[in-house]
CSV table of C-alpha atoms (C1' of nucleotides) in Angstrom, one decimal:
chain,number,residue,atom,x,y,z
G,1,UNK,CA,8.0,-27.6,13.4
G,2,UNK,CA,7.8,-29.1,10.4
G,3,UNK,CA,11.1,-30.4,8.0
G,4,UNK,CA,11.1,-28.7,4.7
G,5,UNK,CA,7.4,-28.6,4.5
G,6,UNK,CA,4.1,-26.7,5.3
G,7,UNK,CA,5.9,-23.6,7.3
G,8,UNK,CA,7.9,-22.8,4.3
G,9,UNK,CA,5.9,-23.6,1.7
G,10,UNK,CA,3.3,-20.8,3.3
G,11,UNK,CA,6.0,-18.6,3.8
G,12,UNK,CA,7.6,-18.9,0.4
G,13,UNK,CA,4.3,-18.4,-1.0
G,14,UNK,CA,3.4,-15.7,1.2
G,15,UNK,CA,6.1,-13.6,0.3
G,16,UNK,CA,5.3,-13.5,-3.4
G,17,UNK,CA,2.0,-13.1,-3.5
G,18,UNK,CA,2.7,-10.1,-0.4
G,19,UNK,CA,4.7,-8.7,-2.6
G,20,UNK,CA,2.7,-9.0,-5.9
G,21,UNK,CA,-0.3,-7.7,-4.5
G,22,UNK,CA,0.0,-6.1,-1.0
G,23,UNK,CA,-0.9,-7.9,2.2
G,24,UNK,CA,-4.7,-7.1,2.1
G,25,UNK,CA,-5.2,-8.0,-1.0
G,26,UNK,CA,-3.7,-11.3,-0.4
G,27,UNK,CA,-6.1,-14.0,0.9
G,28,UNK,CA,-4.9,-17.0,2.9
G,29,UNK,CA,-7.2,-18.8,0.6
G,30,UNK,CA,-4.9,-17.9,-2.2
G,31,UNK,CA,-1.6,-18.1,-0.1
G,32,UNK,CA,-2.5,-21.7,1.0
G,33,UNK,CA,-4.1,-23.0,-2.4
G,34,UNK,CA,-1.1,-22.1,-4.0
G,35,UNK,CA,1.1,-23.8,-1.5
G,36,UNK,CA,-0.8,-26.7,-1.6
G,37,UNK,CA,-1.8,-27.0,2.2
G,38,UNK,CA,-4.6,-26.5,3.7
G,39,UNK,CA,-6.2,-23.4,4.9
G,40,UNK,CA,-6.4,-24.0,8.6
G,41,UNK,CA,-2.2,-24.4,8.5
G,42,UNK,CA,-1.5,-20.6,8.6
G,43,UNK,CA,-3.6,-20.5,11.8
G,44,UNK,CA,-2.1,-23.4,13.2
G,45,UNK,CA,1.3,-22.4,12.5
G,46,UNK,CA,1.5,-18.6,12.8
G,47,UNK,CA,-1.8,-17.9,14.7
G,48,UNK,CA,-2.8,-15.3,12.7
G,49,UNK,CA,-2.8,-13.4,9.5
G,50,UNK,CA,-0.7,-10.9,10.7
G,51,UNK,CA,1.5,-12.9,12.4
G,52,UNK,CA,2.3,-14.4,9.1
G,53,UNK,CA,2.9,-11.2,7.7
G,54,UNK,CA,5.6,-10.4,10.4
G,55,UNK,CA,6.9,-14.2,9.8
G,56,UNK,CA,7.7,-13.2,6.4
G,57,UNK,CA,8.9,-10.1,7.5
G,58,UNK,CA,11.6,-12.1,9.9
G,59,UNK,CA,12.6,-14.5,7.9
G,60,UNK,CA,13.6,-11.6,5.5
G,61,UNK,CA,15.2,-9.1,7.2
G,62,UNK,CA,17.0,-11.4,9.7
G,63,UNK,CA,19.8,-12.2,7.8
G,64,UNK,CA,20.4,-8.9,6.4
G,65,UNK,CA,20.6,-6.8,9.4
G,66,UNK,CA,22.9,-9.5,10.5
G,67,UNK,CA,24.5,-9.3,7.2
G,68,UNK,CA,24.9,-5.7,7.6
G,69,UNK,CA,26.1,-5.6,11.0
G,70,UNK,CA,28.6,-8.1,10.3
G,71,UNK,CA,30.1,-5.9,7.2
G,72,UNK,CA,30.0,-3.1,9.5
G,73,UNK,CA,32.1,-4.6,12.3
G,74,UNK,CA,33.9,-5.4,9.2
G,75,UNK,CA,34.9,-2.1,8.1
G,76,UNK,CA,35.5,-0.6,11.6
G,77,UNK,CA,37.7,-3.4,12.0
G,78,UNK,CA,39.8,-3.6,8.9
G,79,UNK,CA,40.0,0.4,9.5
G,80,UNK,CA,38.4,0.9,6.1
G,81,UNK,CA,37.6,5.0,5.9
G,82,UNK,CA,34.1,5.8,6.3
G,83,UNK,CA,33.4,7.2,2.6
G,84,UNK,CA,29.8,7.8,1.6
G,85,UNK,CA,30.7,5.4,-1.7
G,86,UNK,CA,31.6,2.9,0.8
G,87,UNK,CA,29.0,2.9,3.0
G,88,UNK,CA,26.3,3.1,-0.2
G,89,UNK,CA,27.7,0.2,-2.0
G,90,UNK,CA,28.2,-2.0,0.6
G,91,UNK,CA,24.2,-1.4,1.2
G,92,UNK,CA,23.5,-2.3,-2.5
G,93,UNK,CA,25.6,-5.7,-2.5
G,94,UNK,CA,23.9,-6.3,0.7
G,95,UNK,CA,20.4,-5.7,-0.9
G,96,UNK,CA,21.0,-7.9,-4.2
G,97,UNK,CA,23.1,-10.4,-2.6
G,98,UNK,CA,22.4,-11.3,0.6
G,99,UNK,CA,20.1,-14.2,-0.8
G,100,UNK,CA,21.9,-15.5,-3.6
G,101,UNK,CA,20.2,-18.2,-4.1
G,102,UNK,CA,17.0,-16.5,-5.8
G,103,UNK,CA,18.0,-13.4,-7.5
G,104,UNK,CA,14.3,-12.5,-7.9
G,105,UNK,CA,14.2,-12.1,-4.5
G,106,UNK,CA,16.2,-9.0,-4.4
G,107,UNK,CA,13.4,-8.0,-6.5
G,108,UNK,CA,10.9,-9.6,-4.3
G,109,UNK,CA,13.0,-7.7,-0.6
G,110,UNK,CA,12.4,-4.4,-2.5
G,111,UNK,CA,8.4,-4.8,-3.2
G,112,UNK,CA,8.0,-5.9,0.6
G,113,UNK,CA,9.5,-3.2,2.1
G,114,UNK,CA,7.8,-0.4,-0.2
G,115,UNK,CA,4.8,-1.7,1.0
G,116,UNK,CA,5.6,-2.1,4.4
G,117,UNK,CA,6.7,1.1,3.9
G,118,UNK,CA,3.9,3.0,2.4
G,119,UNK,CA,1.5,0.8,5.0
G,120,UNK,CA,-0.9,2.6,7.1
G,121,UNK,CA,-0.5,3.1,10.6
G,122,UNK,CA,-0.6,-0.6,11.2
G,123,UNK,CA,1.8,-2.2,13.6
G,124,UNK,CA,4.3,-3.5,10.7
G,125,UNK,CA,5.9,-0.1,10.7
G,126,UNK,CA,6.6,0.3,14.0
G,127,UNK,CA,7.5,-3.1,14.4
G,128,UNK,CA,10.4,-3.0,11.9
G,129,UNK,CA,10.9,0.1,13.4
G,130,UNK,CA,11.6,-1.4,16.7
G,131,UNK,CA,13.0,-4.7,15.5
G,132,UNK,CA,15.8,-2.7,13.1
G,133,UNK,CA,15.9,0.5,14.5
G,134,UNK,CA,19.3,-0.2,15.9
G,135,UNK,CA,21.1,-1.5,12.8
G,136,UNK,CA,19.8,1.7,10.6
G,137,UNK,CA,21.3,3.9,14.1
G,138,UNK,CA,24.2,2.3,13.4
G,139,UNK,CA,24.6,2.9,9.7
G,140,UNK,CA,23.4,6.4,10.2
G,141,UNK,CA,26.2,6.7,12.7
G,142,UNK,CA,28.7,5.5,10.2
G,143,UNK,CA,27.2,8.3,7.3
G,144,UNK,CA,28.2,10.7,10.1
G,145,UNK,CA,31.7,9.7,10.3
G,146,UNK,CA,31.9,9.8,7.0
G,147,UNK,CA,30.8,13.1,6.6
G,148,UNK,CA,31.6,14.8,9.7
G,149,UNK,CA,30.8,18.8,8.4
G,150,UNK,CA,27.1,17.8,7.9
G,151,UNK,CA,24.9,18.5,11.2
G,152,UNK,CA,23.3,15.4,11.8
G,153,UNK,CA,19.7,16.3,11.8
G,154,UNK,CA,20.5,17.3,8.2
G,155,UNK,CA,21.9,14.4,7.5
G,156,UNK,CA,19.1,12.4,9.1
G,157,UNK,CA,16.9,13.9,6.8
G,158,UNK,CA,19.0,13.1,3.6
G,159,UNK,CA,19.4,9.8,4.3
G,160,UNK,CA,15.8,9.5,4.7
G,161,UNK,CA,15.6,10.9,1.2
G,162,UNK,CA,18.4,8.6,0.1
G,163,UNK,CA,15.9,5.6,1.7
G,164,UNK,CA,13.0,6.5,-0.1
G,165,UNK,CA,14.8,7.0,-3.8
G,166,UNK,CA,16.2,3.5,-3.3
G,167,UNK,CA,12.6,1.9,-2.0
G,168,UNK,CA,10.4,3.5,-3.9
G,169,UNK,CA,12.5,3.1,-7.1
G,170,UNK,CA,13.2,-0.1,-6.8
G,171,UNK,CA,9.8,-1.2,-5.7
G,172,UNK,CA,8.0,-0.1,-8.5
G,173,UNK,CA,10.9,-1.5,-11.1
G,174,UNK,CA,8.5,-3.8,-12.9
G,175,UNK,CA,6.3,-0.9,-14.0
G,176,UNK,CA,9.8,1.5,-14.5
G,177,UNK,CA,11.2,-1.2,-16.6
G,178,UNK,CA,8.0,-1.3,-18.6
G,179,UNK,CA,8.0,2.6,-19.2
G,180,UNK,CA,11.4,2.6,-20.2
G,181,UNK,CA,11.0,-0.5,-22.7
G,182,UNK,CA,8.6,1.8,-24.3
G,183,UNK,CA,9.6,5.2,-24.0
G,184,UNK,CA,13.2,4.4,-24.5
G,185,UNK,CA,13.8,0.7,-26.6
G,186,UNK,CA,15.5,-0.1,-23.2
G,187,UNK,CA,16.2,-3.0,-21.2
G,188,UNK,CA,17.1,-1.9,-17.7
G,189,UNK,CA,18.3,-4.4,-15.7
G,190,UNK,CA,18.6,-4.8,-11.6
G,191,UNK,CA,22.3,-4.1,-11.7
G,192,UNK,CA,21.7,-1.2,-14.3
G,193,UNK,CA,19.3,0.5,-12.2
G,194,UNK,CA,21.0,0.2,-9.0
G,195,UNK,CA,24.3,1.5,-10.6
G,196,UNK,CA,22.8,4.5,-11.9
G,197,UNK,CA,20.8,5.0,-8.7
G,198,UNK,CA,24.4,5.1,-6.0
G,199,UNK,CA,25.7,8.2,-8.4
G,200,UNK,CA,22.3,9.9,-7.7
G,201,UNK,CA,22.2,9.2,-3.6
G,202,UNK,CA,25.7,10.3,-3.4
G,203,UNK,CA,25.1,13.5,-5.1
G,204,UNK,CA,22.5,14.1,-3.0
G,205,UNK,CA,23.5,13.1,0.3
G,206,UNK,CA,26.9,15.1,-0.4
G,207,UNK,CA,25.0,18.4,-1.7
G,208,UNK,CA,25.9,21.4,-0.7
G,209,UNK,CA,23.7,22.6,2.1
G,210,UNK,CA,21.2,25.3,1.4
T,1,UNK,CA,-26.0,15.9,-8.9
T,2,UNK,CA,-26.4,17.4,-5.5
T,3,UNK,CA,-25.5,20.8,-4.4
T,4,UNK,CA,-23.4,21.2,-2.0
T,5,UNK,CA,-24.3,17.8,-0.5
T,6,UNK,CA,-23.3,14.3,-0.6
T,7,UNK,CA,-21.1,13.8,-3.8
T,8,UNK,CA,-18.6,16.4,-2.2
T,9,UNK,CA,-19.0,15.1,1.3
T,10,UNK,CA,-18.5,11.6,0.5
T,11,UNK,CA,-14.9,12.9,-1.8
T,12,UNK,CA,-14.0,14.7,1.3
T,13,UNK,CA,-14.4,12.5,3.5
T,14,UNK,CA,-12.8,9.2,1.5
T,15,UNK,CA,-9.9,11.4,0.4
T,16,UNK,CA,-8.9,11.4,4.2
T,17,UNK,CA,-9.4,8.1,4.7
T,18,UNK,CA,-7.7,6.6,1.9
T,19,UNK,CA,-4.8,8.9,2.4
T,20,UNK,CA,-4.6,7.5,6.4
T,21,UNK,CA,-5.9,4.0,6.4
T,22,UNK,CA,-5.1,3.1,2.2
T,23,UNK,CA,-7.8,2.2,-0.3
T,24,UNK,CA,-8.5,-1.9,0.7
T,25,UNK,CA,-8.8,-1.0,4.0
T,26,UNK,CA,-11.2,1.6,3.9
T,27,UNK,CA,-14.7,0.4,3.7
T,28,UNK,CA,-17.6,2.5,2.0
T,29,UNK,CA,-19.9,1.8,5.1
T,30,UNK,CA,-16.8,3.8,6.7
T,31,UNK,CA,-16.3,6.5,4.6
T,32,UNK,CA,-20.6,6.9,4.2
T,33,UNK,CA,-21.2,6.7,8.2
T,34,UNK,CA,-18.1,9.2,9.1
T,35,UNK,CA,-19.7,11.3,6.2
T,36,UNK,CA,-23.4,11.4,7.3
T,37,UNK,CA,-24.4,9.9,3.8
T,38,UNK,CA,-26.1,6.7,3.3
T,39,UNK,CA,-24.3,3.5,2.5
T,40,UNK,CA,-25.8,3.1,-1.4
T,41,UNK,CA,-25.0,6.9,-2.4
T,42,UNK,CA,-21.6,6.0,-3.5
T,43,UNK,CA,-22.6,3.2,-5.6
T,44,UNK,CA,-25.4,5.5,-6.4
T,45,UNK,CA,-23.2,8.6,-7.3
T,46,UNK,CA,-19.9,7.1,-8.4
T,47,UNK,CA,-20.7,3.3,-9.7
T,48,UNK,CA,-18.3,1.6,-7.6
T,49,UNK,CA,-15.4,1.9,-5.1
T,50,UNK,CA,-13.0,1.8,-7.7
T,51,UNK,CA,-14.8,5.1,-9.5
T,52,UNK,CA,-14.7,6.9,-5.9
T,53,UNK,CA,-11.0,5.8,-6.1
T,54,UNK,CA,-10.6,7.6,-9.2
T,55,UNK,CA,-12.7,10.6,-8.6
T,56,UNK,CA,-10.9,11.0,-5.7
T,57,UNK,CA,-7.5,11.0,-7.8
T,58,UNK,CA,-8.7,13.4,-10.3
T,59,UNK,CA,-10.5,16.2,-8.0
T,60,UNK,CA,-6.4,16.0,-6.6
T,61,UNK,CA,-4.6,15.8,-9.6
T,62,UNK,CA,-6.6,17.8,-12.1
T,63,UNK,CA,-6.0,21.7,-10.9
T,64,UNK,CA,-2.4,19.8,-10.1
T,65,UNK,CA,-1.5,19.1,-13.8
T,66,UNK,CA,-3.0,22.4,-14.9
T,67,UNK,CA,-1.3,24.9,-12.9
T,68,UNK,CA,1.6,23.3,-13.8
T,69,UNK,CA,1.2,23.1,-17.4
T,70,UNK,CA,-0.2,26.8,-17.3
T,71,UNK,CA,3.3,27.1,-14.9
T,72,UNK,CA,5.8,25.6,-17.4
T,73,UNK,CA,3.8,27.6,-20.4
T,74,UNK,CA,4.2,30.7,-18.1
T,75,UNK,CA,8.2,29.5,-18.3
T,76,UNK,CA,8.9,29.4,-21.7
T,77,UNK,CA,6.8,32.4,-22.8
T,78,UNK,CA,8.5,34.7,-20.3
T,79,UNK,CA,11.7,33.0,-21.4
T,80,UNK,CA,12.6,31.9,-17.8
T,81,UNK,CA,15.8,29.6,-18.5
T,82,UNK,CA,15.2,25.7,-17.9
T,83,UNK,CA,17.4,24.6,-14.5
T,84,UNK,CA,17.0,22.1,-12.2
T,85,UNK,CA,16.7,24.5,-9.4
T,86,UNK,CA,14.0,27.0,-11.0
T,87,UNK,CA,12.0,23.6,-12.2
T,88,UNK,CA,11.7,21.4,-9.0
T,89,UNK,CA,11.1,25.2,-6.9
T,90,UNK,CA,8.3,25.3,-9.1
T,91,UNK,CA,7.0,21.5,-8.7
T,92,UNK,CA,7.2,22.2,-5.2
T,93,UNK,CA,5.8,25.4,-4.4
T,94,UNK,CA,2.8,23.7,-6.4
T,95,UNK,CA,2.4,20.4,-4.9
T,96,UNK,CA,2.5,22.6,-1.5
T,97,UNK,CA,0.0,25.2,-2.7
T,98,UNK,CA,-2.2,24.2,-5.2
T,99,UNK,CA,-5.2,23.7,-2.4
T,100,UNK,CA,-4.2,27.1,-0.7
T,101,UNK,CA,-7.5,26.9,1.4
T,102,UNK,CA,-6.3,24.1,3.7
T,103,UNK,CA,-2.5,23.3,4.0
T,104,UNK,CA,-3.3,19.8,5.2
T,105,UNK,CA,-4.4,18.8,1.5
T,106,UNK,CA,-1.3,18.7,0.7
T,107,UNK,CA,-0.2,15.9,3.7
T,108,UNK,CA,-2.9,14.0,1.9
T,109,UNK,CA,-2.1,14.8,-1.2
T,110,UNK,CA,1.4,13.0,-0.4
T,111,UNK,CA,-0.2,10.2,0.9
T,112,UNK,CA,-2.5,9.5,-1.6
T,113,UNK,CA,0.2,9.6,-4.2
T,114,UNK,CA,2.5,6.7,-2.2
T,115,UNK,CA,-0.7,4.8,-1.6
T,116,UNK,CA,-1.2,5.1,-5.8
T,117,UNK,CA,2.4,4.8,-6.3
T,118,UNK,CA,3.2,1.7,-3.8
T,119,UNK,CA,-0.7,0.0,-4.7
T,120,UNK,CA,-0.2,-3.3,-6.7
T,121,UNK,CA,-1.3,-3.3,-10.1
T,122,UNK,CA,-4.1,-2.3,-10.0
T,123,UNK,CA,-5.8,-0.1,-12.5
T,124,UNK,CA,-4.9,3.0,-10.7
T,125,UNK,CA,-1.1,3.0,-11.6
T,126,UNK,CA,-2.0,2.7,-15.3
T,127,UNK,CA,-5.0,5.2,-14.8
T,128,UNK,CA,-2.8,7.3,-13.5
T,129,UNK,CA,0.4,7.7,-16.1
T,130,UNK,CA,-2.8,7.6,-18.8
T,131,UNK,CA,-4.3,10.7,-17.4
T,132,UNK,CA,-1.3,12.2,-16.3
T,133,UNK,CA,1.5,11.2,-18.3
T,134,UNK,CA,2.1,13.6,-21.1
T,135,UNK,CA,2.6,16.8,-17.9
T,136,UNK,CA,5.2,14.7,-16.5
T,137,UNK,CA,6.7,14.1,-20.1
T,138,UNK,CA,6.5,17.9,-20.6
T,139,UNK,CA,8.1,18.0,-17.4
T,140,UNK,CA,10.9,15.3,-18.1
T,141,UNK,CA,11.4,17.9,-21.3
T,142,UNK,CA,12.2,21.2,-19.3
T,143,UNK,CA,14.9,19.1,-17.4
T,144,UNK,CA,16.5,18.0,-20.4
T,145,UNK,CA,17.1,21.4,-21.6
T,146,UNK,CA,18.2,22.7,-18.3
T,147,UNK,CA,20.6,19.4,-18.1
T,148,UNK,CA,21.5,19.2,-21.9
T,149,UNK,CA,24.5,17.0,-21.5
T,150,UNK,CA,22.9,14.1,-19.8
T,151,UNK,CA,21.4,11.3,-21.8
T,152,UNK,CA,18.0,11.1,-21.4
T,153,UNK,CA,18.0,7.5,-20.4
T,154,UNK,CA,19.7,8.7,-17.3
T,155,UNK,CA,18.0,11.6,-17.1
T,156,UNK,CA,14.6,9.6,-16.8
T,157,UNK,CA,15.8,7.1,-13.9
T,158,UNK,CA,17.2,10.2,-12.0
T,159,UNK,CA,13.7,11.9,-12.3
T,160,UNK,CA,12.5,9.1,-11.3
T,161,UNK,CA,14.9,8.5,-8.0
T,162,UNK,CA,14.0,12.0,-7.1
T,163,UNK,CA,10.2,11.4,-7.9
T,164,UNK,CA,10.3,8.6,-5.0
T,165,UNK,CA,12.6,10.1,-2.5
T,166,UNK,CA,9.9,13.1,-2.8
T,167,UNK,CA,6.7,11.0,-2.5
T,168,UNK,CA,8.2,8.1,-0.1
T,169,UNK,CA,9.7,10.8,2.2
T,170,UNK,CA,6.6,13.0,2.3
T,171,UNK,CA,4.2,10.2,2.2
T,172,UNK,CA,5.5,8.9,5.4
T,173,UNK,CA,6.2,12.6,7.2
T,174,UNK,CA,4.0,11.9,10.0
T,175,UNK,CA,6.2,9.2,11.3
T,176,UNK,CA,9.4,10.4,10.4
T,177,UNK,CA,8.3,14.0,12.1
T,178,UNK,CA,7.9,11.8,14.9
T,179,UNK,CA,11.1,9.7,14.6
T,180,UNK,CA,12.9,13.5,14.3
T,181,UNK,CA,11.2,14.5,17.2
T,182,UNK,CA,12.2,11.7,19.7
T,183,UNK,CA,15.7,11.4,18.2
T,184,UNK,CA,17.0,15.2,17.8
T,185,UNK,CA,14.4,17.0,19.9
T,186,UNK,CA,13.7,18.7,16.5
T,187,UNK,CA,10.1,20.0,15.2
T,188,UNK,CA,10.0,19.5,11.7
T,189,UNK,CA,7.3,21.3,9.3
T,190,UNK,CA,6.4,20.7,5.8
T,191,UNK,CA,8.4,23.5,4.4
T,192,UNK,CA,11.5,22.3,6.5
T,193,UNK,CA,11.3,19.4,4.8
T,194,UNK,CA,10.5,20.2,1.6
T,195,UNK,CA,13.6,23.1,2.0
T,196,UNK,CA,15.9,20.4,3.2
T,197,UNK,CA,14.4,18.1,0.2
T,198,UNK,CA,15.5,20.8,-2.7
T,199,UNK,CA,19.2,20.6,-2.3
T,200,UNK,CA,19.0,16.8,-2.1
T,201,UNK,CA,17.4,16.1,-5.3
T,202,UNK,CA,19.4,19.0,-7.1
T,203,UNK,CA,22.8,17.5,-6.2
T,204,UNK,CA,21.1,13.6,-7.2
T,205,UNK,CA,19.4,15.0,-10.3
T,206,UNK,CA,22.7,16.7,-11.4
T,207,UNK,CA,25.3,14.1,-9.9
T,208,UNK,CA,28.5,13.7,-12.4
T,209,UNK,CA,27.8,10.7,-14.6
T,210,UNK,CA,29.1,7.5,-13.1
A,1,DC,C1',1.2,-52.8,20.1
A,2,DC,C1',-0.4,-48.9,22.5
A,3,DG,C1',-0.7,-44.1,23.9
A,4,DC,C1',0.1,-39.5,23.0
A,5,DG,C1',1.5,-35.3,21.2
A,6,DT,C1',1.8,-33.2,16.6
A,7,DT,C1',0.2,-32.2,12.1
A,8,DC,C1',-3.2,-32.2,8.6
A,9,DA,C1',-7.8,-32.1,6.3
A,10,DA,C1',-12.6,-30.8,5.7
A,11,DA,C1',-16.2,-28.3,7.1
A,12,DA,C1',-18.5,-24.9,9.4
A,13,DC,C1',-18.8,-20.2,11.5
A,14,DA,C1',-19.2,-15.5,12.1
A,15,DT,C1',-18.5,-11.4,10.1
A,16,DA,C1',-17.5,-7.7,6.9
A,17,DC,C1',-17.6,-6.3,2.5
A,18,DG,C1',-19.4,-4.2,-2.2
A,19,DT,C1',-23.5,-4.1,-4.5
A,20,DT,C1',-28.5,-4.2,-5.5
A,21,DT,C1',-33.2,-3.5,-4.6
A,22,DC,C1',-37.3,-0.8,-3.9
A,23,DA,C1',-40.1,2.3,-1.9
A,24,DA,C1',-40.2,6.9,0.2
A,25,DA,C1',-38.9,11.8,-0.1
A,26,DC,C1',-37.7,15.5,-2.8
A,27,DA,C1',-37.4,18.9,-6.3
A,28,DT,C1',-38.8,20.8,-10.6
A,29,DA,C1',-41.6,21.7,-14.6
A,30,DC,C1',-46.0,21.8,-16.5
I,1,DG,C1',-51.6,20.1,-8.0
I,2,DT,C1',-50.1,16.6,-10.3
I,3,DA,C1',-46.7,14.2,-12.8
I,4,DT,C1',-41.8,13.2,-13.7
I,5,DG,C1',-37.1,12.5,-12.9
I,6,DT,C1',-33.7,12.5,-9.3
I,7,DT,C1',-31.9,11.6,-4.8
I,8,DT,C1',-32.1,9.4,-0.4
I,9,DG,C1',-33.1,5.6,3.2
I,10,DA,C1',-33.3,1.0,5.1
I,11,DA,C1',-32.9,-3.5,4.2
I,12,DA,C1',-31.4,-7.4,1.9
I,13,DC,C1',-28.3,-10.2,-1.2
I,14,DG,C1',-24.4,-12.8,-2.4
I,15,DT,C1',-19.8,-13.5,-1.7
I,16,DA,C1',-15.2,-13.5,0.3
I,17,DT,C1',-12.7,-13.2,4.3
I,18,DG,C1',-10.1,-14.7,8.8
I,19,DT,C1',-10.8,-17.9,12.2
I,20,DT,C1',-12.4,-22.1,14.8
I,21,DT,C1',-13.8,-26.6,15.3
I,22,DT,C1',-13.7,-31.6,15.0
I,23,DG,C1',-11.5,-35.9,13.7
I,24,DA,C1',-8.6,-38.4,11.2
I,25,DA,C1',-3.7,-39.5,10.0
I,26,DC,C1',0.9,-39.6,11.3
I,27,DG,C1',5.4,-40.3,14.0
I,28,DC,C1',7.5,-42.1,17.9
I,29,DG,C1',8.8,-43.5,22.5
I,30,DG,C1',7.2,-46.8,26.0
DNA sequence: CCGCGTTCAAAACATACGTTTCAAACATAC
DNA sequence: GTATGTTTGAAACGTATGTTTTGAACGCGG
């Protein structure tokens, strides 16, 4: 392995450009020009091009399923009541701050998995499926608890919902910030968005049922 | 242009294709071979991927935007009164029946709109709120007057969360059918979801201000 | 200092892609 | 029936991609 060289500079690079542009439009020609190192190096180190992309993938969602798991244990510990507020905002810290070194990579966590998300068939899905499966059981188990009159297959289904509001919104958030700049003289900012968008999941997820 | 030959064969065929595989990874000697055309008929016909892209788009969105414009005219000339609940029932009994001659349209039609939501860039994004943008304005106006109390700044971004738990959460439907099905023994159809979806986004779209 | 495993660099390789070319087939009007 | 404009067919073009190869450079323990 190297020290703080080649391996992170592809996958720092990597992840950006992923991000900016989706995986297959994203060359290691331009990943490794940009890094500086040469072209053969993603090979070398990762083996392939997808194994890069599932590198990236790692070294991203690593520390916050950790992260979450951690607050979790953390809450069922400390006996903190399973509120749907609770559970929701302890998500959004986790999402915006569980790199806080970079603040753009908040930005750069919710791009990756909107397109891992709206990927084809492709074996990331099923891979993040398997690899994270658990911690998301475990969150879902908690929503449950929380709300205890909600049969769960409904509630499976909301927090799906819930999922794909926060992903997709917060995925496309360059181009919604642009549209709202224009439509609206408005500067929205991460923390804006994200506050207005936990009002919106709660109401939903705690609907009435049909 | 050709009767009913190869223009329409080569839609129908990359319209099922894009929606499954996306746009970068679909090749034109794919789409041509699975639809019996030859290779240079979609250069030929369309001037470039990107145009077969686009033609795809507007074949989908076009009879789309103008049912519902003819819907929301329908509206306020019958003096139907503006609420969330009679709006989105209308959105979605059109996005589910707006290609009445094959219900699985309307899978791709949710697929094709996360793979245009979720693409980079790209022209098609812009292309998109060009062509489409003043329906979903006229849209964004009904739900102000059912919901006259809310600002319209947090009006827009609640549209908006309920615009991508909609697309994200239908978009993906095959796997999450699949996920239901091996976690709650549960068959789910379009219509379940899309019934389950309603309540969701009313209770978001109508959540007390934060 | 030597030997050896690791990392890097440059080039080449094979393949897949979008696009273009050009002649043949076709349809239609005169 | 011939001429004209349109559509198709097969092949080639140029380029970009992921991957592999081959040595050189490097770091380090003996």
């Amino acid at each position: 392995m190297a020290q703080p060289g080649t391996v992170d500079r592809i996958l720092d690079t990597a992840e950006v450009l992923f991000a900016q542009k989706g995986f297959a439009e994203t060359s290691l020609r331009a990943i490794t020009s940009k890094a500086g190192v040469n072209l053969a190096a993603v090979n070398y180190h990762f083996g392939s091009k997808e194994a890069l992309i599932q590198a990236v993938f790692e070294r991203f969602l690593s520390p916050f399923s950790e992260a979450l798991n951690a607050k979790l244990a953390e809450m069922e510990a400390s006996g903190t009541p399973d509120t749907p507020e609770n559970l929701l905002a302890l998500i959004s810290r986790l999402a915006l701050g569980t790199h806080p070194e970079d603040p753009r990579r908040a930005a750069i966590f919710f791009r990756l998995s909107g397109q891992a998300y709206s990927q084809p068939v492709g074996h990331l899905r099923e891979y993040l499926h398997k690899q994270y499966g658990a911690v998301f059981s475990r969150l879902q188990e908690h929503m449950q608890r929380a709300l205890p009159d909600m049969p769960p297959r409904e509630l499976f289904w909301r927090v799906q919902f819930g999922l794909g509001a926060a992903i997709f919104t917060l995925s496309g958030m360059e181009s919604l910030k642009e549209i709202s700049r224009s439509d609206f003289n408005m500067e929205a900012t991460e923390a804006d968005i994200t506050g207005r968008l936990l009002p919106f999941l709660i109401g939903g997820i705690t609907a009435p049922m049909p």
